[in-house]
């Protein structure tokens, strides 16, 4: 089989997206959703594998700014729409597309590639490491007192049309982006994805609703949610399915959760995709009633090791030589001297003796501070070659708040 990996042409998008739908179960995207994805698609960053006159594999990327420790924003490629037809699996199609894509990302001057994985085991071999985690909560609101903070009654809540509230909600989101590593600065239009609400994906819940929280007449937070009504002989026990909650102050955040906990005819709140250090865990009296689950979320792949490590700051001063293994992107292989602190960093090639040895995958996992180098070393994924280097580097790579991916792509 001869496979050609090439860029997508504008007129080919419909057929290309059909292949994505087919690979992910064959359920076609509703027309509104298809239009949203078409508008978001960066044609020049979309390509795939072509064999025997048809697409057999697809891949694309979105242009994002990723917040890194220290609050700076780094240009990153959000890898998406990756698929291979079942007739062409295990023939090197995916490997060819990944190699082509990473070379393209490098040529664009982006130091990082990002993705969310439907099957995480696939992407480690291409250098992607799990870098953030997310919480999933199922809260028994009948057995928990609602959150309360001084001043909470001064927060005004208003139900609004989700689409009409987009400008205010996006302004709140934009102010939060620099405050937590892992958050995405996105191109205009992405905010529309947050209110996309196809009826076929509601799983019995009602339409999307939005409540905004105001202080002194200014929107300082919002929540998007849908209610799934359920009844039995004893009465109602519906569920509030929370899609997003963002707020600029703790009291506003507490007011939004108090509202969500208290919606009539419901007995539980379900939410996923929250940061692992979400303040809501400290706004309730009993975490055990929150049904906590945790899983990995964002995967990070350093495409240019030196540029990526120099782009973030470090919690404590660090001076370390890293021996990096990266057979898939050999330009990264070798020794790198990282020097940095809370003000900035530099990272350049060196011939000095290494202090730590690791693969680019582990570097991606530790990059945002979500997983420690010490934990990776305990799993045999990082080797300490100079006594004391592991602890110092692990602390330096850390972050005061857990990194968090606010939405998929």
XYZ file of C-alpha atoms in Angstrom:
409
model
C 0.000 0.000 0.000
C 1.290 3.432 -0.958
C 0.168 6.152 1.413
C 0.527 9.866 0.763
C 0.285 12.297 3.668
C -0.730 15.699 2.415
C -2.579 18.859 3.384
C -6.337 19.135 3.129
C -7.817 21.191 0.334
C -10.730 23.446 1.171
C -13.143 21.598 -1.121
C -12.277 18.275 0.547
C -13.394 19.212 4.046
C -16.815 17.522 3.930
C -15.388 14.163 2.880
C -12.548 14.499 5.380
C -14.953 15.240 8.248
C -17.143 12.307 7.169
C -14.132 10.057 7.780
C -13.724 11.529 11.280
C -17.393 10.812 12.029
C -17.005 7.271 10.731
C -13.903 6.569 12.806
C -15.599 7.779 16.007
C -18.634 5.523 15.690
C -20.405 6.598 12.537
C -22.895 8.934 14.224
C -23.045 12.050 12.028
C -22.627 15.427 13.662
C -25.833 17.506 13.511
C -25.733 20.318 10.929
C -25.197 23.026 13.567
C -22.267 21.169 15.087
C -20.808 20.424 11.692
C -20.884 24.135 10.884
C -19.203 24.969 14.188
C -16.381 22.504 13.526
C -16.029 23.727 9.934
C -15.687 27.292 11.151
C -13.051 26.238 13.705
C -11.049 24.106 11.266
C -7.729 25.607 10.239
C -7.488 24.164 6.746
C -3.771 24.878 6.476
C -3.211 22.746 9.606
C -5.443 19.866 8.519
C -4.175 16.887 6.554
C -4.371 13.185 6.351
C -3.292 9.991 4.692
C -4.487 9.332 1.169
C -4.461 5.801 -0.319
C -6.198 4.236 -3.282
C -8.009 7.458 -4.125
C -9.534 8.193 -0.717
C -8.756 9.496 2.759
C -7.776 6.650 5.093
C -6.529 8.793 7.958
C -7.133 12.320 9.252
C -5.424 14.747 11.591
C -5.605 18.443 12.324
C -4.540 21.099 14.792
C -5.927 24.251 16.354
C -3.806 27.272 17.242
C -3.920 27.965 20.970
C -2.026 29.953 23.548
C -1.293 27.692 26.517
C -0.830 29.209 29.966
C 2.331 27.799 31.552
C 3.628 28.082 35.133
C 4.365 31.733 35.778
C 1.315 32.909 33.824
C 2.976 33.386 30.451
C 1.287 32.204 27.272
C 3.063 29.810 24.894
C 1.974 29.117 21.314
C 0.850 25.504 21.105
C -0.759 23.163 18.592
C -3.992 21.554 19.783
C -3.967 18.215 17.968
C -7.439 17.073 16.941
C -9.525 15.001 14.494
C -7.029 12.126 14.534
C -8.462 8.988 12.964
C -7.515 5.966 10.875
C -10.081 3.853 9.052
C -10.361 0.325 10.487
C -9.366 -1.095 7.094
C -5.950 0.581 7.352
C -4.964 0.123 10.990
C -1.506 -1.145 11.935
C -0.003 -0.189 8.596
C 1.985 2.819 9.785
C -0.670 5.372 8.750
C -0.907 7.015 12.177
C 2.868 7.072 12.614
C 3.262 8.804 9.250
C 0.658 11.420 10.136
C 2.162 12.062 13.590
C 5.612 12.498 12.095
C 4.279 14.857 9.443
C 2.305 16.857 11.993
C 5.124 17.307 14.498
C 7.436 18.477 11.724
C 4.777 21.009 10.730
C 4.338 22.194 14.327
C 8.106 22.668 14.603
C 8.226 24.595 11.320
C 5.556 26.963 12.685
C 7.754 27.763 15.686
C 5.456 26.176 18.264
C 7.315 24.571 21.141
C 4.436 22.373 22.336
C 1.786 20.051 20.962
C -1.302 19.186 23.010
C -4.105 16.676 22.772
C -6.884 14.908 24.618
C -6.878 11.180 24.037
C -9.798 8.829 23.463
C -7.280 5.991 23.948
C -4.305 7.298 25.957
C -2.097 4.264 25.304
C -1.769 5.284 21.665
C 0.052 8.559 22.125
C 2.866 7.797 24.550
C 4.890 6.255 21.737
C 4.768 9.614 19.962
C 6.050 11.507 23.006
C 2.801 12.754 24.557
C 2.628 12.542 28.345
C -0.421 13.068 30.593
C 0.070 16.536 32.081
C -3.200 17.493 33.778
C -5.950 15.686 35.631
C -9.638 16.436 36.053
C -12.238 15.820 38.726
C -15.645 14.301 38.174
C -18.131 14.922 40.961
C -21.551 13.479 41.736
C -22.786 15.530 44.675
C -25.593 14.445 46.988
C -27.152 17.862 47.482
C -29.856 16.601 49.842
C -27.237 15.651 52.440
C -24.912 18.641 52.062
C -25.502 22.163 53.277
C -25.151 24.665 50.420
C -21.876 26.625 50.209
C -21.768 29.812 52.249
C -19.286 32.683 52.538
C -19.522 36.182 54.020
C -20.964 38.537 51.407
C -22.591 35.765 49.371
C -26.024 37.380 49.604
C -24.619 40.467 47.893
C -24.044 38.524 44.675
C -26.943 38.978 42.259
C -27.837 35.979 40.093
C -29.737 36.229 36.818
C -30.951 33.530 34.419
C -30.046 34.580 30.887
C -30.045 33.152 27.387
C -26.719 31.246 27.029
C -25.975 32.695 23.591
C -26.814 36.276 24.585
C -24.531 36.005 27.619
C -21.521 34.874 25.572
C -19.679 38.235 25.562
C -19.851 38.559 29.361
C -18.935 34.910 29.934
C -16.021 35.075 27.528
C -14.709 38.182 29.269
C -14.721 36.316 32.589
C -13.015 33.312 31.008
C -10.367 35.527 29.406
C -9.441 37.054 32.759
C -8.992 33.586 34.237
C -6.743 32.220 31.461
C -3.451 33.620 32.879
C -4.216 32.427 36.417
C -3.803 28.677 35.951
C -1.391 26.604 33.860
C -3.125 24.471 31.255
C -5.806 27.013 30.371
C -6.226 27.907 26.711
C -6.303 31.289 25.041
C -8.284 30.635 21.891
C -9.118 32.281 18.604
C -12.412 34.227 18.291
C -15.387 31.969 17.718
C -14.357 29.243 20.128
C -16.733 30.612 22.749
C -19.649 29.388 20.630
C -18.646 25.794 21.349
C -19.536 26.366 25.002
C -23.227 26.861 24.187
C -23.548 24.168 21.524
C -26.428 22.059 22.827
C -27.600 19.358 20.398
C -30.751 17.633 21.584
C -29.348 14.203 20.728
C -26.510 14.636 23.230
C -28.579 15.752 26.238
C -29.125 12.212 27.583
C -32.560 13.046 28.896
C -31.682 16.486 30.265
C -33.435 19.685 29.272
C -32.000 22.532 27.249
C -28.837 24.348 28.274
C -29.341 27.121 30.818
C -27.047 29.896 31.982
C -26.930 31.883 35.203
C -24.677 34.926 35.530
C -23.424 36.349 38.815
C -23.149 40.119 39.178
C -21.440 42.341 41.720
C -22.183 46.064 41.517
C -23.825 45.518 38.146
C -20.844 43.741 36.565
C -20.823 40.079 35.553
C -18.133 38.377 37.666
C -19.018 34.757 37.045
C -21.370 32.346 35.311
C -22.534 28.743 35.246
C -23.959 26.702 32.384
C -26.023 23.646 33.179
C -28.983 21.466 32.250
C -31.495 19.710 34.487
C -32.424 16.054 34.007
C -35.830 15.590 35.681
C -36.576 12.245 37.339
C -39.448 11.119 39.555
C -40.565 8.077 41.471
C -43.398 7.336 43.922
C -41.599 9.375 46.594
C -41.235 12.482 44.470
C -38.588 14.260 42.348
C -34.886 13.383 42.366
C -33.538 15.179 39.313
C -29.890 15.865 38.492
C -28.230 19.163 37.636
C -25.631 18.489 34.936
C -23.083 21.295 35.165
C -21.186 22.204 32.011
C -19.070 25.185 33.120
C -18.570 27.270 36.229
C -16.192 30.253 36.185
C -15.864 33.126 38.641
C -13.415 35.914 39.372
C -13.794 35.936 43.182
C -14.332 33.219 45.800
C -17.637 34.679 46.994
C -18.996 34.683 43.445
C -17.874 31.083 42.971
C -19.605 30.075 46.207
C -22.795 31.880 45.165
C -22.922 29.983 41.881
C -22.473 26.609 43.579
C -25.078 27.477 46.207
C -27.489 28.171 43.366
C -26.665 24.902 41.584
C -27.040 22.903 44.812
C -30.454 24.409 45.470
C -32.327 24.030 42.174
C -35.850 22.775 42.818
C -36.894 19.188 42.040
C -33.275 17.941 42.089
C -31.244 15.925 44.569
C -27.808 15.762 42.967
C -25.301 17.743 40.957
C -23.082 16.065 38.372
C -20.020 17.774 36.931
C -16.870 16.673 35.174
C -13.779 18.356 33.841
C -12.993 20.331 36.994
C -9.467 21.022 38.347
C -8.271 18.541 40.947
C -7.920 21.355 43.501
C -11.348 22.819 42.737
C -12.401 25.149 45.594
C -15.842 23.539 45.651
C -14.276 20.674 47.625
C -13.638 23.164 50.434
C -17.042 24.799 50.158
C -18.835 21.625 51.250
C -18.908 20.118 54.728
C -18.320 16.530 53.620
C -16.195 15.634 50.593
C -17.377 12.034 50.878
C -20.777 13.144 49.610
C -19.180 14.471 46.433
C -18.561 11.131 44.686
C -15.052 12.122 43.621
C -13.438 10.500 40.578
C -10.231 11.535 38.860
C -8.695 10.890 35.440
C -6.044 12.343 33.167
C -7.066 15.127 30.803
C -4.507 17.081 28.752
C -1.478 15.406 27.157
C 1.582 17.572 26.450
C 4.396 16.930 23.977
C 7.484 19.172 23.922
C 8.273 19.722 20.244
C 11.284 21.964 20.909
C 12.676 20.986 24.307
C 14.904 24.021 24.775
C 12.238 26.561 23.817
C 9.550 24.826 25.861
C 11.591 24.686 29.081
C 12.732 28.284 28.652
C 9.158 29.516 28.153
C 7.967 28.845 31.722
C 9.191 29.940 35.129
C 10.157 27.732 38.058
C 8.905 27.649 41.612
C 12.417 27.599 43.097
C 15.835 28.215 41.525
C 16.917 25.270 39.414
C 20.167 24.361 37.693
C 20.003 20.906 36.150
C 21.309 18.997 33.140
C 18.683 16.771 31.551
C 19.489 13.794 29.344
C 16.432 13.643 27.089
C 15.467 10.638 24.970
C 13.222 11.371 21.997
C 13.637 8.884 19.134
C 10.495 10.127 17.375
C 11.784 13.726 17.182
C 15.571 13.217 17.224
C 16.311 16.945 17.195
C 15.377 16.914 20.894
C 17.677 14.091 21.915
C 20.717 14.823 24.030
C 21.693 16.927 27.025
C 20.034 20.207 27.963
C 21.103 22.580 30.712
C 18.109 24.234 32.345
C 18.714 27.327 34.478
C 15.710 29.103 35.895
C 13.761 30.621 38.757
C 10.530 32.528 39.344
C 11.640 35.348 37.022
C 12.575 33.344 33.939
C 14.663 30.562 32.486
C 17.097 29.515 29.801
C 17.682 26.081 28.318
C 20.469 25.208 25.920
C 22.420 22.204 24.740
C 25.422 21.161 26.771
C 28.099 18.472 26.913
C 28.181 18.497 30.723
C 27.423 15.360 32.687
C 23.668 14.770 33.090
C 21.875 15.062 36.433
C 18.595 13.438 35.391
C 17.658 11.121 32.527
C 14.133 10.927 31.145
C 12.176 10.690 27.926
C 10.325 13.558 26.311
C 7.091 11.904 27.456
C 7.976 12.337 31.145
C 9.102 15.875 30.420
C 5.640 16.562 29.004
C 3.975 15.079 32.094
C 6.005 17.285 34.447
C 5.933 20.405 32.272
C 2.835 22.096 33.736
C 3.445 20.940 37.312
C 0.618 18.415 37.313
C 2.832 15.385 37.893
C 6.082 15.533 39.842
C 9.424 14.308 38.622
C 9.759 12.504 41.963
C 6.555 10.532 41.357
C 7.707 9.653 37.855
C 11.061 8.542 39.254
C 9.289 6.315 41.776
C 7.642 4.614 38.800
C 11.036 4.131 37.149
C 10.354 6.737 34.471
C 13.024 9.256 35.566
C 16.566 8.388 36.631
C 18.542 10.453 39.120
C 22.209 10.554 38.068
C 23.398 13.129 40.611
C 22.305 12.832 44.232
C 19.924 15.614 45.189
C 19.112 16.655 41.619
C 15.748 14.912 41.570
C 14.288 16.621 44.632
C 15.496 20.078 43.592
C 14.159 19.766 40.055
C 10.875 18.210 41.180
C 10.150 21.106 43.532
C 11.149 23.677 40.909
C 8.817 22.201 38.284
C 5.844 22.390 40.696
C 2.948 24.826 40.659
C 0.931 26.523 43.415
C -2.340 25.552 41.730
C -3.032 22.402 39.766
C -2.889 22.783 35.991
C -6.262 22.420 34.311
C -7.667 22.047 30.818
C -10.993 23.939 30.822
C -12.466 22.305 27.706
C -11.689 19.782 25.053
C -10.899 20.383 21.421
